[in-house]
Coordinates of C-alpha atoms and ligand atoms in Angstrom, one line a residue:
M346 CA 59.7 121.2 116.7
P347 CA 61.5 123.5 119.2
E348 CA 60.9 123.4 122.8
G349 CA 61.2 125.7 125.6
Q350 CA 60.0 127.1 129.0
I351 CA 57.5 129.2 129.7
V352 CA 59.1 132.3 131.6
R353 CA 56.3 135.2 131.4
A354 CA 52.7 135.2 130.5
V355 CA 51.1 138.5 129.6
G356 CA 47.6 139.3 128.0
G357 CA 47.2 135.9 126.5
F358 CA 50.9 135.5 125.2
F359 CA 53.6 133.2 126.7
D360 CA 57.1 134.1 126.5
V361 CA 59.0 130.9 125.9
R362 CA 62.7 130.9 126.7
T363 CA 64.8 128.9 124.0
P364 CA 68.6 128.8 123.3
E365 CA 68.0 131.4 120.6
G366 CA 65.9 133.8 122.7
D367 CA 62.2 134.3 123.9
I368 CA 59.8 133.6 121.5
R369 CA 56.6 135.1 121.9
C370 CA 53.3 132.7 121.3
R371 CA 49.8 132.4 122.0
A372 CA 48.0 129.2 122.8
R373 CA 46.3 127.0 120.3
G374 CA 42.7 127.2 120.2
I375 CA 42.5 123.5 121.5
F376 CA 43.6 124.6 124.8
K377 CA 40.8 127.1 125.3
K378 CA 38.3 124.5 124.1
K379 CA 39.8 122.1 127.0
N380 CA 39.7 124.5 129.6
L381 CA 43.4 124.3 130.0
S382 CA 45.8 127.0 130.0
P383 CA 50.0 127.0 130.0
L384 CA 51.5 128.1 132.8
V385 CA 54.6 129.9 133.5
G386 CA 56.9 127.2 134.1
D387 CA 55.8 125.2 131.7
Y388 CA 58.2 123.0 129.4
V389 CA 56.3 123.4 125.9
I390 CA 56.8 122.6 122.3
F391 CA 55.7 125.4 120.1
E392 CA 55.3 126.1 116.1
R393 CA 57.1 129.1 114.6
T394 CA 54.9 131.8 113.0
G395 CA 57.4 134.2 112.9
P396 CA 61.2 135.0 113.3
E397 CA 60.5 135.7 117.3
E398 CA 56.7 134.3 117.5
G399 CA 55.0 130.9 117.8
V400 CA 52.1 129.1 118.8
V401 CA 52.2 126.7 121.9
T402 CA 51.2 123.2 120.3
E403 CA 51.9 121.1 123.5
V404 CA 52.6 121.1 127.3
R405 CA 55.0 118.5 128.8
P406 CA 53.8 116.6 132.1
R407 CA 53.9 118.8 135.0
R408 CA 56.0 118.0 137.9
T409 CA 54.2 120.5 140.1
E410 CA 51.2 122.8 139.6
L411 CA 50.3 125.3 141.9
V412 CA 47.3 127.6 141.6
R413 CA 47.9 130.3 143.3
P414 CA 50.2 132.0 141.9
P415 CA 49.6 129.8 138.5
I416 CA 52.9 128.5 138.0
A417 CA 54.3 124.7 137.0
N418 CA 57.5 122.9 137.8
V419 CA 58.8 124.7 140.9
E420 CA 60.2 122.9 143.5
Q421 CA 59.9 125.5 146.2
A422 CA 58.0 128.4 147.6
V423 CA 59.5 131.4 149.4
V424 CA 56.4 132.2 151.7
L425 CA 56.6 136.1 152.2
F426 CA 54.8 137.9 154.9
S427 CA 55.8 141.3 156.5
L428 CA 55.7 141.8 160.0
R429 CA 54.0 145.4 159.4
E430 CA 52.4 147.1 157.0
P431 CA 50.6 145.3 156.3
P432 CA 50.6 143.3 159.7
F433 CA 51.5 139.7 159.9
Q434 CA 48.7 137.4 159.1
P435 CA 49.1 133.9 160.6
V436 CA 45.7 132.3 159.4
L437 CA 46.7 133.1 155.7
L438 CA 50.2 132.0 156.1
D439 CA 48.7 128.8 157.5
R440 CA 46.6 128.6 154.5
I441 CA 49.3 129.0 151.9
L442 CA 51.6 126.5 153.6
V443 CA 48.7 123.9 153.2
H444 CA 48.3 124.6 149.8
C445 CA 52.3 124.7 149.4
E446 CA 51.9 120.9 151.2
R447 CA 49.2 119.6 148.7
V448 CA 51.6 120.3 145.8
G449 CA 54.8 118.5 147.5
L450 CA 56.9 121.7 147.5
R451 CA 59.4 122.7 149.9
V452 CA 58.5 125.8 151.8
C453 CA 60.6 128.9 153.1
I454 CA 59.4 131.5 155.1
C455 CA 60.2 135.0 154.5
L456 CA 59.2 137.2 157.6
T457 CA 59.8 141.2 155.9
K458 CA 60.5 144.6 157.1
L459 CA 62.1 143.9 160.0
D460 CA 63.3 147.4 160.3
L461 CA 59.9 148.3 161.1
V462 CA 59.9 146.0 164.1
P463 CA 61.3 147.1 167.4
D464 CA 61.1 144.2 169.5
R465 CA 63.5 140.9 167.8
S466 CA 61.2 138.5 170.3
E467 CA 57.9 138.8 168.1
V468 CA 60.2 137.3 165.1
E469 CA 61.5 134.3 167.3
Q470 CA 58.0 133.8 168.7
I471 CA 57.1 132.9 164.8
A472 CA 60.2 131.2 164.1
K473 CA 59.4 128.9 167.2
I474 CA 56.3 127.9 165.6
Y475 CA 57.1 126.8 162.3
T476 CA 60.9 125.8 162.5
P477 CA 59.8 122.4 164.7
A478 CA 57.0 122.4 161.9
G479 CA 59.6 121.6 159.6
Y480 CA 59.9 125.2 157.8
R481 CA 63.0 127.4 157.4
V482 CA 62.5 130.9 158.5
A483 CA 64.4 134.3 157.7
A484 CA 64.0 137.8 158.5
T485 CA 64.7 140.4 156.1
S486 CA 64.9 143.7 155.5
I487 CA 65.8 145.9 152.5
R488 CA 66.6 148.8 154.1
T489 CA 69.3 147.2 156.6
G490 CA 70.0 144.0 154.0
E491 CA 69.3 141.9 157.0
G492 CA 68.6 138.5 156.1
V493 CA 69.1 138.6 152.1
E494 CA 72.1 136.7 152.0
Q495 CA 70.3 134.1 153.5
V496 CA 67.5 134.5 151.1
K497 CA 70.0 134.4 148.1
E498 CA 71.2 131.2 149.6
W499 CA 67.9 129.6 149.8
L500 CA 67.0 130.4 145.9
K501 CA 70.7 128.7 144.9
D502 CA 70.5 125.6 142.2
T503 CA 66.7 125.9 142.1
L504 CA 63.5 127.1 140.6
S505 CA 61.3 128.8 143.3
V506 CA 58.1 130.8 143.2
F507 CA 57.7 134.6 145.7
A508 CA 54.4 134.1 147.0
G509 CA 52.4 136.1 149.6
P510 CA 50.0 138.8 149.6
S511 CA 50.3 142.3 147.9
G512 CA 52.6 144.9 149.5
V513 CA 54.7 142.4 151.7
G514 CA 57.7 143.5 149.6
K515 CA 58.3 140.5 147.2
S516 CA 59.5 142.6 144.3
S517 CA 61.6 145.2 146.7
L518 CA 63.2 141.8 147.7
L519 CA 64.1 140.6 144.4
N520 CA 65.5 144.1 143.3
E521 CA 67.9 143.7 146.1
I522 CA 68.7 140.3 145.5
L523 CA 69.3 141.3 141.7
P524 CA 70.8 144.6 141.4
G525 CA 69.8 146.3 138.2
L526 CA 66.7 144.1 138.0
R527 CA 64.3 147.4 138.9
L528 CA 60.6 145.6 139.0
R529 CA 58.3 147.9 139.9
T530 CA 57.1 148.2 143.3
G531 CA 54.5 149.8 144.8
Q532 CA 53.5 151.8 148.4
V533 CA 51.1 150.1 150.8
S534 CA 47.7 152.2 151.1
A535 CA 47.7 154.0 154.6
K536 CA 44.1 153.9 154.7
L537 CA 43.2 150.3 153.8
G538 CA 46.7 149.0 155.1
R539 CA 47.1 146.6 152.6
G540 CA 49.3 146.6 149.0
R541 CA 48.0 147.6 145.8
H542 CA 48.4 145.1 143.4
T543 CA 51.6 146.3 141.9
T544 CA 52.9 143.2 140.2
R545 CA 50.2 141.9 137.6
H546 CA 52.1 139.0 135.8
V547 CA 54.3 135.6 136.9
E548 CA 57.7 135.8 135.5
I549 CA 61.0 134.0 136.2
I550 CA 64.0 135.8 136.6
D551 CA 67.7 134.0 136.1
L552 CA 70.1 134.3 139.1
P553 CA 73.6 135.1 138.5
D554 CA 74.4 132.1 141.2
G555 CA 72.5 129.3 139.2
G556 CA 69.0 129.5 140.4
R557 CA 65.6 130.9 139.4
V558 CA 62.7 132.6 140.8
A559 CA 59.2 134.0 139.9
D560 CA 57.5 137.0 141.2
S561 CA 54.3 136.8 141.4
P562 CA 51.1 139.1 142.0
G563 CA 49.9 139.3 145.7
F564 CA 46.8 137.4 146.8
S565 CA 44.7 137.2 149.8
R566 CA 42.4 134.8 149.4
L567 CA 42.8 131.0 149.0
D568 CA 40.0 128.3 149.5
F569 CA 40.4 124.5 149.7
T570 CA 38.4 123.8 146.8
G571 CA 39.0 119.9 145.9
L572 CA 40.6 118.9 149.3
E573 CA 38.7 116.1 151.6
E574 CA 38.8 116.4 155.5
T575 CA 40.7 113.8 156.3
E576 CA 43.5 114.9 154.1
L577 CA 44.0 117.9 155.5
G578 CA 46.1 116.8 158.4
D579 CA 48.6 115.5 156.1
Y580 CA 49.4 118.9 155.1
F581 CA 50.4 120.5 158.4
P582 CA 53.8 118.2 158.9
E583 CA 53.0 118.7 162.8
I584 CA 49.6 117.1 162.8
R585 CA 50.8 114.7 160.3
E586 CA 53.8 113.6 162.6
H587 CA 51.4 112.7 165.5
A588 CA 48.4 111.6 163.5
V589 CA 50.2 108.1 162.9
H590 CA 49.5 107.7 166.9
C591 CA 45.5 108.4 167.2
A592 CA 43.6 105.5 167.9
F593 CA 41.4 105.7 165.2
R594 CA 42.3 105.8 161.6
G595 CA 40.5 109.1 159.9
C596 CA 41.1 110.4 163.2
L597 CA 40.0 114.5 162.3
H598 CA 41.8 115.2 165.5
R599 CA 38.7 117.2 166.8
D600 CA 36.7 115.2 169.4
E601 CA 37.7 111.8 168.9
P602 CA 39.2 109.8 171.8
N603 CA 42.5 108.9 172.5
C604 CA 43.8 111.7 169.7
A605 CA 47.6 112.1 169.6
V606 CA 47.3 115.1 168.2
R607 CA 45.2 116.7 170.8
E608 CA 47.6 115.1 173.5
A609 CA 50.6 117.1 171.6
V610 CA 48.6 120.5 171.6
D611 CA 47.8 120.3 175.2
K612 CA 51.7 119.1 175.7
R613 CA 52.4 122.2 173.7
E614 CA 54.2 120.0 171.5
I615 CA 52.1 121.3 168.4
D616 CA 51.3 125.0 168.5
P617 CA 47.7 125.7 169.8
G618 CA 47.8 128.6 167.2
R619 CA 48.3 126.2 164.3
Y620 CA 46.1 123.8 165.6
R621 CA 43.3 126.4 165.7
N622 CA 44.1 127.1 161.9
Y623 CA 43.5 123.8 161.2
L624 CA 40.4 123.3 162.9
Q625 CA 39.2 126.5 161.1
F626 CA 40.1 124.8 157.8
L627 CA 38.8 121.7 158.6
Q628 CA 35.3 123.4 159.6
E629 CA 35.6 125.6 156.2
I630 CA 35.9 122.1 154.1
I631 CA 32.9 120.4 155.5
E632 CA 30.8 123.5 155.4
N633 CA 31.6 124.3 151.7
R634 CA 31.0 120.2 151.0
R635 CA 27.6 120.4 152.9
F636 CA 26.8 123.2 150.9
K637 CA 27.5 122.0 147.6
K638 CA 25.4 118.8 148.1
W639 CA 21.9 121.2 148.3
Ligands
GTP2065 N1 60.1 149.5 155.5 C1 60.5 148.6 155.0 N2 59.4 148.7 153.7 C2 59.6 147.6 152.5 C3 60.7 146.2 152.7 N3 60.2 145.7 151.7 C4 59.6 146.4 150.9 N4 59.1 147.4 151.4 C5 57.9 148.8 150.9 O1 56.6 147.8 151.0 C6 56.1 148.4 149.8 C7 55.8 147.4 148.6 O2 56.7 146.7 148.1 P1 56.5 145.7 147.0 O3 57.9 145.0 146.6 O4 55.7 146.4 146.3 O5 55.4 144.4 147.3 P2 55.0 143.3 146.4 O6 55.2 142.3 147.5 O7 55.7 143.0 145.5 O8 53.4 143.6 146.2 P3 52.5 143.2 145.1 O9 53.4 143.1 143.6 O10 51.3 144.2 144.8 O11 52.2 141.4 145.2 C8 57.0 149.4 148.9 O12 56.7 150.6 149.1 C9 58.4 149.0 149.6 O13 59.3 150.1 149.6 C10 61.2 146.5 154.0 O14 62.3 145.7 154.0 N5 61.5 147.3 154.8
MG2066 MG1 55.4 142.9 143.5
ZN2067 ZN1 43.7 112.3 166.3

């Protein structure tokens, strides 16, 4: 039976890429019954029902699976946040990073709309926090073209996904990277200061330099369902690194004695802002669990 990879999901249809072109498929009813849905990025087996139509009958095991944006088998996430319009949101960035770490993705951080920032030291400060944590950081502008080559370099030879809030310029940057692409882009609402959810579906795009990248709809909410409080520290690389020296196994790095993470925060080896977000997420996980027990 023919096989291919889902490159687009729109309105209950999945476009499966094959050497002979894209086949528009529905998913077999069994998926719905099991509350499973094929994802963009999935390798699937399908049955033909017409020259360009089919039904997905089986999904191959996923190497990675991201819930937001919903996509399978990516190796790398490029997480985009604008420096202005909408303003930079470090808490949401750290939330997304936790999710990417949990899935095991390589992460690059792209700070967009550099042309709207009068003072470069702002970018340097953000880079100073995230580079030591193990993330690659670049700042871009589609107005000046700055940083675009760097992002192109990141995208080579791998399947990546662009993720981030609405209006930060994900589709705009992809249009810049691949002239002729013409993805729809939207204005940021002046009144609300956020994007208008212009991109509505996940779609994988082939790049001329060999890589592939998925554009995705912006999102602003992300919770930690299914995450244990003892796991959280593993998903902050700089906390993970110091945690091996904590006195207690299962240390939550809150108020335990001889906590190597807190010591590292005091010495500014771990950024206090990142640590604050860690504590906030920890509290959220603990409260959610308590709530569920009731
Ligand atoms: N000044 C400036 N504006 C930019 C830049 N990149 C994008 N924009 C503007 O930001 C707005 C939103 O861009 P989009 O590309 O639609 O944003 P998106 O992240 O794809 O948003 P969703 O599809 O809603 O998730 C548009 O008006 C773009 O012109 C940039 O580098 N500088
Ligand atoms: Mg978009
Ligand atoms: Zn500790």
